[in-house]
Tab-separated table of C-alpha atoms in Angstrom:
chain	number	residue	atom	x	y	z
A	1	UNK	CA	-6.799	10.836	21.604
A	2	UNK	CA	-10.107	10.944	19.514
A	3	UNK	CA	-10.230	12.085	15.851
A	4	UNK	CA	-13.408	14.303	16.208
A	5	UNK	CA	-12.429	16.771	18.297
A	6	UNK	CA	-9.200	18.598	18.782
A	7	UNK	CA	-7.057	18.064	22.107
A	8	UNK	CA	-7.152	19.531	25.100
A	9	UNK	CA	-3.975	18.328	27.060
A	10	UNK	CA	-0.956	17.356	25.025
A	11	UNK	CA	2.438	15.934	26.455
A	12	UNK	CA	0.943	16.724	30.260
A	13	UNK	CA	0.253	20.711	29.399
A	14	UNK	CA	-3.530	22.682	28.946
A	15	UNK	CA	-3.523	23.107	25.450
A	16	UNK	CA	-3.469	26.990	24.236
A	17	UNK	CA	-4.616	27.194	20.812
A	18	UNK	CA	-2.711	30.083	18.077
A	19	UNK	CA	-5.253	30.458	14.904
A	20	UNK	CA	-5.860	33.093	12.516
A	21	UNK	CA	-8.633	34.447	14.169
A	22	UNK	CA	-5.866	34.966	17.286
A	23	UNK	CA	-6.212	39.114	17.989
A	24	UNK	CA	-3.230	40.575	17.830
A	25	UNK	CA	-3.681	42.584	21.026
A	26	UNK	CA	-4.835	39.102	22.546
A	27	UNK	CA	-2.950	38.350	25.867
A	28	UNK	CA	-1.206	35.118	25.186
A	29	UNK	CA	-0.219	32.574	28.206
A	30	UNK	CA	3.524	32.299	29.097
A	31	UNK	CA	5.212	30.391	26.199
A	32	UNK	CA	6.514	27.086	28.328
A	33	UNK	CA	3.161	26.781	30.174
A	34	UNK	CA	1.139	25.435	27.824
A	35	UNK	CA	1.248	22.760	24.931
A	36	UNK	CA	0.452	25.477	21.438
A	37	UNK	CA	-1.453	24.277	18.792
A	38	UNK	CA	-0.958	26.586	15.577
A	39	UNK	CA	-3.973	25.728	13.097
A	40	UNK	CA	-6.141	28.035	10.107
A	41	UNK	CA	-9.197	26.939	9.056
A	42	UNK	CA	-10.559	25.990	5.759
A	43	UNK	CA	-10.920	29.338	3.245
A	44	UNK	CA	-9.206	31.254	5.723
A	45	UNK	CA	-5.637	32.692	6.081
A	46	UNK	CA	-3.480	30.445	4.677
A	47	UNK	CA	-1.163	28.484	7.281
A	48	UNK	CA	2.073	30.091	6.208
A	49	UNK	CA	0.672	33.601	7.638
A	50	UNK	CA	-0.474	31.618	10.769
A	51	UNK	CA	2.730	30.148	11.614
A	52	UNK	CA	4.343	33.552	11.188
A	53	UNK	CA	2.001	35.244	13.384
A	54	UNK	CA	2.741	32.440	15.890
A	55	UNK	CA	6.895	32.963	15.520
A	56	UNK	CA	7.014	36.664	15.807
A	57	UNK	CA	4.169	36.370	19.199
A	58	UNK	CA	5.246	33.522	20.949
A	59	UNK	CA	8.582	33.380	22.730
A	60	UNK	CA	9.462	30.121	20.962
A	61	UNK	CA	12.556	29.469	22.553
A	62	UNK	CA	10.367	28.585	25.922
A	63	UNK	CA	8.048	26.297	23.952
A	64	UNK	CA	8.012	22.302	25.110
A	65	UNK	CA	5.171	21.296	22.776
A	66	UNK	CA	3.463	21.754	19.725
A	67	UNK	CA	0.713	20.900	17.655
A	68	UNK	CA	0.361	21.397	14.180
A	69	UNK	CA	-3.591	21.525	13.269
A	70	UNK	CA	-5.365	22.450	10.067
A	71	UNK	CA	-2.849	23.957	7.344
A	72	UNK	CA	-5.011	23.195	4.513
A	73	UNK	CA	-7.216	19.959	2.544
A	74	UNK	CA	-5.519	17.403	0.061
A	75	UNK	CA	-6.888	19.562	-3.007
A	76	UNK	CA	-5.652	22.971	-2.023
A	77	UNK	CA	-2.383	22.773	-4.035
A	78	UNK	CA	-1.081	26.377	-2.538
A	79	UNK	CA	-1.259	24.753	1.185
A	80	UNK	CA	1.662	25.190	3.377
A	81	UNK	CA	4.017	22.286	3.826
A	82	UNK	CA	4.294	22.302	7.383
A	83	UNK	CA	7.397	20.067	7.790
A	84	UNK	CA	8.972	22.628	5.557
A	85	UNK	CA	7.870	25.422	7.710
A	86	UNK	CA	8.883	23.796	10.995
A	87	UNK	CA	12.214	22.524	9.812
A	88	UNK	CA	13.082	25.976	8.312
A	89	UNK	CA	12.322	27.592	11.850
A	90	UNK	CA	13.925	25.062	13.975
A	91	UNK	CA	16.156	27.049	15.861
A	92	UNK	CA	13.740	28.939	16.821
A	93	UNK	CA	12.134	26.113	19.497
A	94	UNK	CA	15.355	24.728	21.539
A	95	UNK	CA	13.184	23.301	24.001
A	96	UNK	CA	11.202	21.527	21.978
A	97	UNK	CA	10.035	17.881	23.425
A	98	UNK	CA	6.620	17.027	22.223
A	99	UNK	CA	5.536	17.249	18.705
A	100	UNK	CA	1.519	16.557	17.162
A	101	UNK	CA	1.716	16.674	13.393
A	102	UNK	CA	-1.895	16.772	12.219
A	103	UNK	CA	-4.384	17.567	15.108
A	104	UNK	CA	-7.291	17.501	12.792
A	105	UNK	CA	-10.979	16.870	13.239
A	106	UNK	CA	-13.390	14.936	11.304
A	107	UNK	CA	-15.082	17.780	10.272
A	108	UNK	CA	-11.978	19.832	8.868
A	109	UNK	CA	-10.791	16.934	7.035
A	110	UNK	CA	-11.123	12.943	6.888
A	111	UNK	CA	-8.334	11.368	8.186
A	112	UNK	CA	-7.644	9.624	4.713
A	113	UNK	CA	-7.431	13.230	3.239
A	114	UNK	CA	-4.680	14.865	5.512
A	115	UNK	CA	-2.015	15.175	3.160
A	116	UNK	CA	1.495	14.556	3.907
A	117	UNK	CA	4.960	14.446	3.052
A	118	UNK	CA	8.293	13.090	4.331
A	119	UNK	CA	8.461	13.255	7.941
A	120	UNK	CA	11.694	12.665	8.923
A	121	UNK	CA	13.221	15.951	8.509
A	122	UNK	CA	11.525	16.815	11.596
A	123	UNK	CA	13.067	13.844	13.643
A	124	UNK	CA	16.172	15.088	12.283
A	125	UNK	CA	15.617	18.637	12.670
A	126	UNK	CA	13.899	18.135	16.334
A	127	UNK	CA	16.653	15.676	18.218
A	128	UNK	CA	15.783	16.164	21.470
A	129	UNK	CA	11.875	15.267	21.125
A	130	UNK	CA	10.232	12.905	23.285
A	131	UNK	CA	6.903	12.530	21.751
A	132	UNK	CA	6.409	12.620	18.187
A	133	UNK	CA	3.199	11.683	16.836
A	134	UNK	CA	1.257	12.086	13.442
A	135	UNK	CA	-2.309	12.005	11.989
A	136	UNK	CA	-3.083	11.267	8.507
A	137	UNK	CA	-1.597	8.811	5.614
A	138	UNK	CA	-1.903	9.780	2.190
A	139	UNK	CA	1.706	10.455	1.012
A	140	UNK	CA	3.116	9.427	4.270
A	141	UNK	CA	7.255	9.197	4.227
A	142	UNK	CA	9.639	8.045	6.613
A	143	UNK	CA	13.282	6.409	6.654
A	144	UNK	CA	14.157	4.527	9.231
A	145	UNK	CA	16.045	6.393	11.920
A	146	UNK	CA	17.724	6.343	15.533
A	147	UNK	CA	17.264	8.882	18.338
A	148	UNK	CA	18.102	7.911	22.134
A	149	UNK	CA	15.265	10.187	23.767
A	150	UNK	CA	12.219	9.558	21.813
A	151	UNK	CA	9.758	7.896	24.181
A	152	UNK	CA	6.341	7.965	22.528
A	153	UNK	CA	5.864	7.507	19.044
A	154	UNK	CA	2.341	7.426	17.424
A	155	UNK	CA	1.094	7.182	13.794
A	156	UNK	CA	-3.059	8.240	13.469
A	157	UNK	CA	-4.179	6.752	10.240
A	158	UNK	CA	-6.759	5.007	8.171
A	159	UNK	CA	-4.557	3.396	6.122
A	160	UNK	CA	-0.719	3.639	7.369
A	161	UNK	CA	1.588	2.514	4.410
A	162	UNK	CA	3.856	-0.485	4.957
A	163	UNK	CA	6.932	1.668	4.136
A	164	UNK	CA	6.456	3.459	7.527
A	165	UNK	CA	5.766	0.227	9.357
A	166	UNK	CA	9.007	-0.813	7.701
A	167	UNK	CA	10.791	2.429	8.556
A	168	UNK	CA	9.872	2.537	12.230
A	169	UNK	CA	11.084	-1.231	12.448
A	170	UNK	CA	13.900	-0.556	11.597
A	171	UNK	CA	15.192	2.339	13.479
A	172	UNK	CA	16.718	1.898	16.314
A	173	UNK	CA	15.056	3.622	19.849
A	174	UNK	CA	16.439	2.436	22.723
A	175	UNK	CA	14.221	4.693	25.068
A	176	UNK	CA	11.013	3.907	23.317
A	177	UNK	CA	8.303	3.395	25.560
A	178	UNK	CA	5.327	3.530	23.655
A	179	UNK	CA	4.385	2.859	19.995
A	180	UNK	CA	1.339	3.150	18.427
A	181	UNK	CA	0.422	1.994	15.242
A	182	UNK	CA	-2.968	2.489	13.375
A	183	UNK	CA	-2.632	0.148	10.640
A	184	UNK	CA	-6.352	0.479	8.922
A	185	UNK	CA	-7.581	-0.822	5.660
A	186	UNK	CA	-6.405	-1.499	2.177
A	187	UNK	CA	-8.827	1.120	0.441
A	188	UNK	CA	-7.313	3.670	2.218
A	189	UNK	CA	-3.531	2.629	2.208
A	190	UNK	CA	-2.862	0.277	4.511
A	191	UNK	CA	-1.208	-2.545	2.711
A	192	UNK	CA	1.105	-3.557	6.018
A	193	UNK	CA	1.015	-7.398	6.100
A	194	UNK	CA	2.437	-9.318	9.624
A	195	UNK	CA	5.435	-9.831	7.977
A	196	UNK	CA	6.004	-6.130	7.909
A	197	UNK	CA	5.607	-5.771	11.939
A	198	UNK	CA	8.001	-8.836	12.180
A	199	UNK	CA	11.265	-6.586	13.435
A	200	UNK	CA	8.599	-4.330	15.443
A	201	UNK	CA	7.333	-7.827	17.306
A	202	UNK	CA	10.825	-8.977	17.844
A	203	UNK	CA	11.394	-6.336	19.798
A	204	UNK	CA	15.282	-6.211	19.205
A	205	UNK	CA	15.579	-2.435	18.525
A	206	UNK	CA	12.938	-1.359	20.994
A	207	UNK	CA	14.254	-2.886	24.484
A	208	UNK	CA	12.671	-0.161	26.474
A	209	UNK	CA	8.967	-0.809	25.210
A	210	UNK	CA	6.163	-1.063	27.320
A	211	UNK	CA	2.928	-0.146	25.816
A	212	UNK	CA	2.347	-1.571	22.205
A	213	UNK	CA	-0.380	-0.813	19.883
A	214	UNK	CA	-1.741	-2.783	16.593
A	215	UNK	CA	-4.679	-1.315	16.265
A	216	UNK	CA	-7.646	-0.496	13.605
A	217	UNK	CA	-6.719	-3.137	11.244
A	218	UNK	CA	-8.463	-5.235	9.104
A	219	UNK	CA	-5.849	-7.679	9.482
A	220	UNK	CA	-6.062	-7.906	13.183
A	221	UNK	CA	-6.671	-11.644	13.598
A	222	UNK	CA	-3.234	-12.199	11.687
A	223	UNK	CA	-1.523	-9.672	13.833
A	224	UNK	CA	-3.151	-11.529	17.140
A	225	UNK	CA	-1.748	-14.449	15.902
A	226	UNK	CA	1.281	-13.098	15.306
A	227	UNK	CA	1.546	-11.349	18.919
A	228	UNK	CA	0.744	-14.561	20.494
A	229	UNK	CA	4.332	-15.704	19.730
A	230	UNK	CA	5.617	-12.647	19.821
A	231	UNK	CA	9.492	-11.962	21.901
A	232	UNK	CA	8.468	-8.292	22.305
A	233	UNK	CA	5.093	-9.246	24.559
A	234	UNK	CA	6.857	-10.789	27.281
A	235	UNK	CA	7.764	-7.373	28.177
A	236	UNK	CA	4.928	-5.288	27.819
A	237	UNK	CA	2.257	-3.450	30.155
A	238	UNK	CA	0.204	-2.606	27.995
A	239	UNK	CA	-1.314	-4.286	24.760
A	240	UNK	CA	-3.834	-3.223	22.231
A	241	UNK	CA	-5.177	-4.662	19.273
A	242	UNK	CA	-8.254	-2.522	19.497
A	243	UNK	CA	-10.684	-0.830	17.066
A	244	UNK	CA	-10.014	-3.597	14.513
A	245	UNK	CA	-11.518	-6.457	12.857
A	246	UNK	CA	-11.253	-8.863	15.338
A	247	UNK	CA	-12.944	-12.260	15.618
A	248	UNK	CA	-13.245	-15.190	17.952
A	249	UNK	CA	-9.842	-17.108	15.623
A	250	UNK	CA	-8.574	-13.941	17.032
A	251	UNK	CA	-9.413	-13.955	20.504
A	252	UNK	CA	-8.514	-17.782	20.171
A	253	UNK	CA	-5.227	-17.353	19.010
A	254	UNK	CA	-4.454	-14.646	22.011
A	255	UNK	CA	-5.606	-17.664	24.514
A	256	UNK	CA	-3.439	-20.579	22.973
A	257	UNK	CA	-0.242	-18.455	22.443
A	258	UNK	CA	1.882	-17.406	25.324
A	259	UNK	CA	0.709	-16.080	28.768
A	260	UNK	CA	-0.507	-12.643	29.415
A	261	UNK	CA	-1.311	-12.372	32.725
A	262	UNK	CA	1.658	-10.317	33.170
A	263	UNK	CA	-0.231	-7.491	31.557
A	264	UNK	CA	-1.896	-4.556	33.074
A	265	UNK	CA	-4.008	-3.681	30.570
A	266	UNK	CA	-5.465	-5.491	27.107
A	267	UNK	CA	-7.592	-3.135	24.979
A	268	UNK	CA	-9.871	-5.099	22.079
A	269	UNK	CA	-12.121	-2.357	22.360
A	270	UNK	CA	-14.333	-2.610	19.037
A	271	UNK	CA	-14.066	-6.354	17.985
A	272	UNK	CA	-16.346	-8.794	16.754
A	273	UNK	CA	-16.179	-11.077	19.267
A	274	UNK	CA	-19.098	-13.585	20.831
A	275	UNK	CA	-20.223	-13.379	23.809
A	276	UNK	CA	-18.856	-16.832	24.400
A	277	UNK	CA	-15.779	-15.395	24.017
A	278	UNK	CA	-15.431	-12.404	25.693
A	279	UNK	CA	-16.496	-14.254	28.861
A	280	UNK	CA	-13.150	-16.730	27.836
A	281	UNK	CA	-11.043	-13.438	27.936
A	282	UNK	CA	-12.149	-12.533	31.273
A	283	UNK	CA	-11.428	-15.426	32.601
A	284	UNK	CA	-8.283	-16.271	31.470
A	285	UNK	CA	-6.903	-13.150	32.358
A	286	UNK	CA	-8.460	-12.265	36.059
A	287	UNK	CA	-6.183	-9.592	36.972
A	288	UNK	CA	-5.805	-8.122	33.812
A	289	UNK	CA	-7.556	-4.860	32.792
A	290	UNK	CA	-9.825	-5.919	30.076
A	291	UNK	CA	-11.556	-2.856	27.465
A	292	UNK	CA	-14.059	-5.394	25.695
A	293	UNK	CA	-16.397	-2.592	24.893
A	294	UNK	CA	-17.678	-1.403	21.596
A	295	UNK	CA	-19.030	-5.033	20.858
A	296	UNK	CA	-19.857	-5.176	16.830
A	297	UNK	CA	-22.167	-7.445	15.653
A	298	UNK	CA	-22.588	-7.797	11.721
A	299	UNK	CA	-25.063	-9.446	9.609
A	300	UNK	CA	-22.406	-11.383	7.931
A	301	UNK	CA	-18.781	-11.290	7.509
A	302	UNK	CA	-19.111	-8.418	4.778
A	303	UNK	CA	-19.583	-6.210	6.809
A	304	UNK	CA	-17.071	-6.194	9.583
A	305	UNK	CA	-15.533	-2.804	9.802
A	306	UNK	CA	-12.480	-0.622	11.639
A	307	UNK	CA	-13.370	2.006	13.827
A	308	UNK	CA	-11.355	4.536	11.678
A	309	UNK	CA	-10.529	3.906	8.117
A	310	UNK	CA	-12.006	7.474	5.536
């Protein structure tokens, strides 16, 4: 998933997208063909109408996945709370498996400006989901929570706040196969430290894990030093610690620390590595899948950087 431009496949459907500008006499695909994505744009009908347009259109009760787009900036204080809206209409989507909270581009809103609220309402209003997965930060809430079907879970941020690192490590999903976790910087909210992902690396609650991601963090040699010991790797697939701040004490630690040859796939994509290094990574890990692209080089220290932080 990129954060400049919106999806086109979600939860393995085409993605059919519901907006204001959606003509009434429009023909719409069949509701459990395609993944909708329900979004307004900025100074245009307010979400609220949007999503009502959407309920009374769409055969809901057929629908698999959603995505919630634009439904208003940080400043607009008459924007529609869209867990409200979604939790107050939840019988209305039975089927429902695959949830996006936040499909929103660069250029409708910085990821550090998507406002949000208390998400877990929807985990509890949505039981049966599979995927749940949310863009955006600022005012980000969640209490830790248990659900035997969720597979994917994904949080999209610049700065994720350690209470949501905190609540996902301690919920217990026994089916979780994937978690990703964009940690990002300080400035922006991310004040997670590597004793926060402690219960996430032990991997007690999550015995069903097989693709982890640390990623754009400005911690991310702590966290790779942390992984190297980590219970939960032994078990893995797939490991990323991309898009972050990572250096050659790193890299180093990943090398001295337990093996990971077992791995399909490491991603360090955007690092700060040496080109000494990177040819050590290769090496040591010949039948690994490697992503050492996006190769940073900064004057000085200063000036390293995450991929996504405003």
């Amino acid at each position: 998933m990129g954060v400049y431009e919106h999806l086109e496949e979600y939860a393995g459907l085409p993605v059919a997208g519901f907006t204001e500008e959606t003509a009434p006499d429009a023909d719409l695909p069949k509701a459990g063909e395609v993944a909708w994505m329900v979004r307004t744009s900025f100074d245009e009908n307010p979400f609220d109408d949007v999503f009502a347009a959407f309920l009374e259109r769409v055969d809901t009760t057929e629908v698999t996945a959603l995505i919630i787009g634009y439904w208003g900036a940080s400043y607009d204080a008459e924007a529609a709370d869209p867990v409200a809206l979604l939790t107050g209409a939840a019988d209305r989507f039975p089927k429902l498996r695959a949830l996006f909270l936040g499909d929103i581009t660069g250029e409708e809103s910085e990821i550090s400006w998507i406002e949000h609220s208390d998400v877990s309402p929807l985990l509890a209003a949505f039981p049966l989901l599979e995927r749940f997965e949310v863009r955006g930060g600022a005012g980000l809430l969640l209490e830790p929570f248990r659900s035997d079907v969720l597979r994917v879970l994904r949080f999209e941020s610049g700065g994720l706040p350690a209470s949501v690192v905190r609540a996902v490590g301690a919920s217990d999903l026994p089916n979780l196969e994937e978690l990703d976790l964009w940690l990002g910087v300080d400035e922006y909210g991310g004040d997670t430290t590597v004793a926060d992902l402690a219960p996430v690396l032990s991997g007690e609650r999550l015995p069903a894990l097989r693709r982890l991601g640390l990623e754009d963090a400005e911690i991310q040699d702590e966290i790779a030093a942390a992984v190297a010991g980590a219970p939960v790797v032994a078990r893995l697939e797939s490991l990323s610690l991309a898009m972050g701040m990572m250096t050659d004490d790193g890299a180093e630690s990943l090398l001295s620390g337990q093996p990971l040859t077992h791995l399909k796939r490491l991603d360090l994509h955007h690092h700060f590595l040496s080109d000494a290094m990177m040819e050590r990574v290769r090496a040591a890990l010949p039948g690994v899948e490697v992503d050492l692209s996006e190769q940073e080089t900064p004057e000085d220290d200063d000036w390293r950087y995450v991929a996504v932080s405003e």
